[in-house]
JSON list of C-alpha atoms in Angstrom, two decimals:
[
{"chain": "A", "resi": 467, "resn": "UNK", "atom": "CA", "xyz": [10.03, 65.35, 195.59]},
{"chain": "A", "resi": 468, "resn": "UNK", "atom": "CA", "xyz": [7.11, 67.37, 194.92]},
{"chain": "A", "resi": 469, "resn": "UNK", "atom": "CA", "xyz": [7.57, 70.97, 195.33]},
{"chain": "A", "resi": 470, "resn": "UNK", "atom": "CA", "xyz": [5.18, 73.13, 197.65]},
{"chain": "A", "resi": 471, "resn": "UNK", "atom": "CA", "xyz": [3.02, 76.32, 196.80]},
{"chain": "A", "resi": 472, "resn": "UNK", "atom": "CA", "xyz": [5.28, 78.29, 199.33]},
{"chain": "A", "resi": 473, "resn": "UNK", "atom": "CA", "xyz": [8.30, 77.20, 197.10]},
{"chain": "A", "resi": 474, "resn": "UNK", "atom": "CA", "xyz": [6.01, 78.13, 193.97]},
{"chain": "A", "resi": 475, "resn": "UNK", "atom": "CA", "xyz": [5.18, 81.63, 195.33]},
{"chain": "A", "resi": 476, "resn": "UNK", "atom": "CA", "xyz": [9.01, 82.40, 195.98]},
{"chain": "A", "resi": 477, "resn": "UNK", "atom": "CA", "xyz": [9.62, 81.23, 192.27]},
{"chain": "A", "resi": 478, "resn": "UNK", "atom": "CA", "xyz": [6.83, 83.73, 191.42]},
{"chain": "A", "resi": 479, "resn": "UNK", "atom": "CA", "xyz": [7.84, 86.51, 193.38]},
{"chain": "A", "resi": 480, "resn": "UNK", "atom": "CA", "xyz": [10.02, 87.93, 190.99]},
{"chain": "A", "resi": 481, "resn": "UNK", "atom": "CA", "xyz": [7.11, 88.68, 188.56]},
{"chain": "A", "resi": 482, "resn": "UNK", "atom": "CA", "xyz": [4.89, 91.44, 188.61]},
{"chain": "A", "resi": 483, "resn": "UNK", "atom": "CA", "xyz": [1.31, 91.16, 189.81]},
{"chain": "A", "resi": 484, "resn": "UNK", "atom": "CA", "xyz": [0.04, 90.94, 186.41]},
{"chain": "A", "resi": 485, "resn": "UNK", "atom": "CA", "xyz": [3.11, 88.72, 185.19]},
{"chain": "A", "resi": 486, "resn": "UNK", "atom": "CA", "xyz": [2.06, 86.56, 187.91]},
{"chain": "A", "resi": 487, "resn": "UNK", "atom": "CA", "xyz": [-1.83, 86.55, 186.62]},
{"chain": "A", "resi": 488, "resn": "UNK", "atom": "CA", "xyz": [-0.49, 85.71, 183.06]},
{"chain": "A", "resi": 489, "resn": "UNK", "atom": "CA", "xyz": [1.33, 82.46, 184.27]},
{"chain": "A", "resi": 490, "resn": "UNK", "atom": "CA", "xyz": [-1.77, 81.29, 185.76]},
{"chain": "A", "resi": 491, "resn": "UNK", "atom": "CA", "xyz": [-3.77, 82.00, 182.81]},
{"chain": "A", "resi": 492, "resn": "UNK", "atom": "CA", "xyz": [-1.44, 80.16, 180.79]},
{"chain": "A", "resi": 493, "resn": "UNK", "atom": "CA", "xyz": [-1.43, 77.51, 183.28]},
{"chain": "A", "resi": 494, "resn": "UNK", "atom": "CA", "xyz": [-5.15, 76.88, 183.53]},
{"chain": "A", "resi": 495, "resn": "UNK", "atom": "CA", "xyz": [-6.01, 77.26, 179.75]},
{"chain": "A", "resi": 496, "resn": "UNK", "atom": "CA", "xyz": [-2.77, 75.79, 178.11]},
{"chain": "A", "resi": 497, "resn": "UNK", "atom": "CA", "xyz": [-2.08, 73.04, 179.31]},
{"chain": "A", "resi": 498, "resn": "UNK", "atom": "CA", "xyz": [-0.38, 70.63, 176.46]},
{"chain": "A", "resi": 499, "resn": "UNK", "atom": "CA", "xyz": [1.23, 67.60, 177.64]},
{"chain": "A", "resi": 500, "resn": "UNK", "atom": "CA", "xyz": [4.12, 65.97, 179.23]},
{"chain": "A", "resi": 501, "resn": "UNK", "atom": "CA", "xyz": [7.60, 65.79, 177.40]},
{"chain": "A", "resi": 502, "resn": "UNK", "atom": "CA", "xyz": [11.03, 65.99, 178.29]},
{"chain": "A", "resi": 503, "resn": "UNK", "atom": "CA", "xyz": [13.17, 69.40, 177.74]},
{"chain": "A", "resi": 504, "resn": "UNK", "atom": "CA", "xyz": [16.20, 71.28, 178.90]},
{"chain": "A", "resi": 505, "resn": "UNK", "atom": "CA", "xyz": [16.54, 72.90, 182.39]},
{"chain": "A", "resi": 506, "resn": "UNK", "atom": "CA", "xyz": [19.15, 74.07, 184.41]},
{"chain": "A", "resi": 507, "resn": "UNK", "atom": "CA", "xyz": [20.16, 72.26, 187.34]},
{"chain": "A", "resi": 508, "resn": "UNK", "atom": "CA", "xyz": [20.83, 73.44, 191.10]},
{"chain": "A", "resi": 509, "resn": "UNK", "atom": "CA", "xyz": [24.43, 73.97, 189.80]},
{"chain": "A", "resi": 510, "resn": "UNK", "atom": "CA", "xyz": [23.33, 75.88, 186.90]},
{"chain": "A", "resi": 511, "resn": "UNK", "atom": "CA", "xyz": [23.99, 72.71, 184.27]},
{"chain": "A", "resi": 512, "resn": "UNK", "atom": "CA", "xyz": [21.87, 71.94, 181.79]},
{"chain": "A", "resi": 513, "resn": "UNK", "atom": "CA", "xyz": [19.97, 68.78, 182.25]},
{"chain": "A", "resi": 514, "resn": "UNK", "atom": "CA", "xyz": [17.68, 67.01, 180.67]},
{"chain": "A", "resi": 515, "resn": "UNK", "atom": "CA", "xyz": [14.01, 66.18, 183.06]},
{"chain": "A", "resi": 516, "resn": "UNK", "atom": "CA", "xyz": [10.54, 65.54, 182.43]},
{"chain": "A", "resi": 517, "resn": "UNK", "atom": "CA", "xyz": [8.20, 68.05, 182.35]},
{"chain": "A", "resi": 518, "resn": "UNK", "atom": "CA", "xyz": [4.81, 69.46, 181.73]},
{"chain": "A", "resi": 519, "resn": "UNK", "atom": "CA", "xyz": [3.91, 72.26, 178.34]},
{"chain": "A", "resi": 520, "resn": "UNK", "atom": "CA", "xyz": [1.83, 75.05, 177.91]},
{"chain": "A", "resi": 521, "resn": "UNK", "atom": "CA", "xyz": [0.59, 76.62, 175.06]},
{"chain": "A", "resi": 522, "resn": "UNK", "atom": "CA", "xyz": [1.69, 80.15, 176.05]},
{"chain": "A", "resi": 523, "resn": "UNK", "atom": "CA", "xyz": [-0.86, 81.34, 173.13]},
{"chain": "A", "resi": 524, "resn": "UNK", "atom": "CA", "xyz": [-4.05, 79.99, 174.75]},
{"chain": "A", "resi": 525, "resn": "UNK", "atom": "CA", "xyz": [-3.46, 82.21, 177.91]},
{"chain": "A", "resi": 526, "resn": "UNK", "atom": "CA", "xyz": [-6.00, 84.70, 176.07]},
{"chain": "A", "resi": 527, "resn": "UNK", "atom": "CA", "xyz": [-8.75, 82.64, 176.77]},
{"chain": "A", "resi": 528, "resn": "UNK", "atom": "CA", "xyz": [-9.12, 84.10, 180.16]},
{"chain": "A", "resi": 529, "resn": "UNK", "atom": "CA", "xyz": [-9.49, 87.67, 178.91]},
{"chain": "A", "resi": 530, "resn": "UNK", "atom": "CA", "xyz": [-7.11, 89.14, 181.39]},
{"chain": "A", "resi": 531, "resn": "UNK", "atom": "CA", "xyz": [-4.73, 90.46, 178.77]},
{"chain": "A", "resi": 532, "resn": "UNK", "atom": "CA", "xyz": [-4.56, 91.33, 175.13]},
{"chain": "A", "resi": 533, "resn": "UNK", "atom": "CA", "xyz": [-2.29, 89.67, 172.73]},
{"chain": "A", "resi": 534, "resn": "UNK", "atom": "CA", "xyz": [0.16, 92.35, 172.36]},
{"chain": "A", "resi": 535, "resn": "UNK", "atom": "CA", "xyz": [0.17, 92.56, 176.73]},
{"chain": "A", "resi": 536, "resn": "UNK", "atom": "CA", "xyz": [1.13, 89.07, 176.54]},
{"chain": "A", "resi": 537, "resn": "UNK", "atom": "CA", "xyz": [3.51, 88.96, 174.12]},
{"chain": "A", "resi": 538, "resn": "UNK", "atom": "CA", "xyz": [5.91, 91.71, 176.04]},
{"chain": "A", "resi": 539, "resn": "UNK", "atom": "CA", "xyz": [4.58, 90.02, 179.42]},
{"chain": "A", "resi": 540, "resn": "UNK", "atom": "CA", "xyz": [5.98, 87.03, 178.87]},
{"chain": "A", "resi": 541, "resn": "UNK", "atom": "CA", "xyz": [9.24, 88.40, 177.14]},
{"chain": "A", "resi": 542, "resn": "UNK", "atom": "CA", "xyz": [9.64, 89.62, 180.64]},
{"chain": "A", "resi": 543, "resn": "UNK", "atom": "CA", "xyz": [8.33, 86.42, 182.23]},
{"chain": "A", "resi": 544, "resn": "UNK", "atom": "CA", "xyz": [11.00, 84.80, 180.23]},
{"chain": "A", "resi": 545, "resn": "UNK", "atom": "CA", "xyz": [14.23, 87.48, 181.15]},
{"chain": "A", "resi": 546, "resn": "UNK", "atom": "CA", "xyz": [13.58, 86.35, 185.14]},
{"chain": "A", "resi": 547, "resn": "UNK", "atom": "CA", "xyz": [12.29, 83.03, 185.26]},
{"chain": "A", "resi": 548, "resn": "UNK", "atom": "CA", "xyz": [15.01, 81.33, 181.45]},
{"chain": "A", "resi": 549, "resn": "UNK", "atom": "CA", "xyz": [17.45, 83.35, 181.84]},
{"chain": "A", "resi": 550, "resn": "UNK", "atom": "CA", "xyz": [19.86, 80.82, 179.69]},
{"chain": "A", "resi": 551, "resn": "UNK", "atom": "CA", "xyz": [20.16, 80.29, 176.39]},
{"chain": "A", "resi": 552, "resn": "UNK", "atom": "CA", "xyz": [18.36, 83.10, 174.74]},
{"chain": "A", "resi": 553, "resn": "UNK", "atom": "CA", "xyz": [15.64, 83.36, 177.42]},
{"chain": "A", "resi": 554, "resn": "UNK", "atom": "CA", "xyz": [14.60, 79.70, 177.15]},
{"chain": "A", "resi": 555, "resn": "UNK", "atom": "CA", "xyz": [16.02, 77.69, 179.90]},
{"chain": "A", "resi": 556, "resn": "UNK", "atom": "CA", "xyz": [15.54, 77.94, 183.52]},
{"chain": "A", "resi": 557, "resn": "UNK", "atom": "CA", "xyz": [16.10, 75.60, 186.71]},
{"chain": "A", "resi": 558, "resn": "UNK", "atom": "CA", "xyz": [12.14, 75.73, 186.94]},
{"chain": "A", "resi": 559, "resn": "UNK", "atom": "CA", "xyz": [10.58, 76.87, 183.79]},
{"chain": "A", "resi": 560, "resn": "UNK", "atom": "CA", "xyz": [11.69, 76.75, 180.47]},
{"chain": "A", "resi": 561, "resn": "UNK", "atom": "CA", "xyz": [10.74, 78.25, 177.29]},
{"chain": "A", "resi": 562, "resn": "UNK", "atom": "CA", "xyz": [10.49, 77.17, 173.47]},
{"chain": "A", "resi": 563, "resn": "UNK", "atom": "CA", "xyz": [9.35, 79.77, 170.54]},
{"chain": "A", "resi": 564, "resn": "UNK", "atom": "CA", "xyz": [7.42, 78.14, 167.81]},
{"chain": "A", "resi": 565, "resn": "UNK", "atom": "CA", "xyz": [7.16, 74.59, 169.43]},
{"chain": "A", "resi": 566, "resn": "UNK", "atom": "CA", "xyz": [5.68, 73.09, 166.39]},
{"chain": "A", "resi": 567, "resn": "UNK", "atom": "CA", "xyz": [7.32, 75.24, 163.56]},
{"chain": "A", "resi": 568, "resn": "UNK", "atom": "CA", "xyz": [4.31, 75.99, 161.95]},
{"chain": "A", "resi": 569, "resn": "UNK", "atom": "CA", "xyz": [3.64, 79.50, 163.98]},
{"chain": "A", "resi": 570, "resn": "UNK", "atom": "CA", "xyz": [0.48, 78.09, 165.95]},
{"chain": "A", "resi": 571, "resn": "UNK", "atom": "CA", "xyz": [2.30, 78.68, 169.57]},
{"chain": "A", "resi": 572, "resn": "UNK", "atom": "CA", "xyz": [5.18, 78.75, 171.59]},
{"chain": "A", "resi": 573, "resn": "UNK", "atom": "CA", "xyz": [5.33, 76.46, 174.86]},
{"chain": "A", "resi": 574, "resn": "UNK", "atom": "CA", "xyz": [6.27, 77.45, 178.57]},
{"chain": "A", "resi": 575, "resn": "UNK", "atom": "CA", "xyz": [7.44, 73.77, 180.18]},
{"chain": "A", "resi": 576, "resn": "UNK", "atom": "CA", "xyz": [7.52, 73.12, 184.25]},
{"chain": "A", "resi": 577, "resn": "UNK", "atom": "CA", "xyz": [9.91, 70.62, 185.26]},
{"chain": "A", "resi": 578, "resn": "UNK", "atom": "CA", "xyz": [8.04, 67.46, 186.98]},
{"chain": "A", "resi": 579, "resn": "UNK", "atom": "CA", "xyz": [7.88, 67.69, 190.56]},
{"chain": "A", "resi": 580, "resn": "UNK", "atom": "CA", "xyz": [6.82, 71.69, 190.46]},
{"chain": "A", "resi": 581, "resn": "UNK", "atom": "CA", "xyz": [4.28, 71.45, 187.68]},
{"chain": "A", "resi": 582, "resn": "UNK", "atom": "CA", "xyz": [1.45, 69.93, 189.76]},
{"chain": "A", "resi": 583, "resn": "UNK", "atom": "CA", "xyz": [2.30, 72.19, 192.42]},
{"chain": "A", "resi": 584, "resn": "UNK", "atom": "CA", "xyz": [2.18, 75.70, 189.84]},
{"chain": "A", "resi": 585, "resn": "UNK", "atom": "CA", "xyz": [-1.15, 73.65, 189.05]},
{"chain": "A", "resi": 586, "resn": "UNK", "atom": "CA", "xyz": [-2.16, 74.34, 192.20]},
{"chain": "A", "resi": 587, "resn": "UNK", "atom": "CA", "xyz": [-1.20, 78.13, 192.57]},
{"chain": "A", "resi": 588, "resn": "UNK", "atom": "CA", "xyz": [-2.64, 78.91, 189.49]},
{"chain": "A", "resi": 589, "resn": "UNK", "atom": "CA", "xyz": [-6.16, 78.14, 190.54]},
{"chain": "A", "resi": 590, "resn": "UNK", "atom": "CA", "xyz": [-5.76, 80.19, 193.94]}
]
């Protein structure tokens, strides 16, 4: 079942205006690849689900925000949206810090049938 952009924009609505701005930037300049990762299911399990990354450290390429906005942005981004495990799981997003252990990025992850969908928001 593929998610729809009203769905998307009720997700959303819990982040700021400029929260909001930073997901899409991420979206549209990160993207990554597909993978599978943690999330929390409509009972508030984790499960396991494919998904769709973003390099959270490319956002900057749109020029909306500097690095230090983006850093507490998405701390924020992270409190409402992963509120598990340390800020990194969510039932629609999901979060890793230092995806590749080598401090080039961390990784925001959509779960597969709401990725192409946030795809689709993002370049509103």
């Amino acid at each position: 079942m593929q998610a729809t952009i009203k769905e998307v924009e009720n997700i959303v609505s819990v982040l700021t205006p400029e929260q909001q701005q930073l997901l899409k930037d991420t979206i549209n300049y990160g993207g990554w690849g597909d993978t599978e990762l943690e999330f929390l299911d409509e009972n508030g399990e984790v499960e396991t689900v494919y998904c769709y990354g973003y390099c959270t450290n490319d956002a900057k390429e749109a020029g909306h925000f500097t690095g230090r906005q983006n850093s507490a942005m998405f701390r924020s981004i992270y409190k409402k949206l992963c509120p598990e495990h340390h800020n990194q799981t969510g039932r629609y997003l999901s979060h890793r810090h230092d995806w590749w252990g080598d401090g080039s990025g961390d990784m925001l992850f959509i779960r597969t049938g709401y990725y192409r969908t946030f795809v689709e928001w993002a370049k509103e």
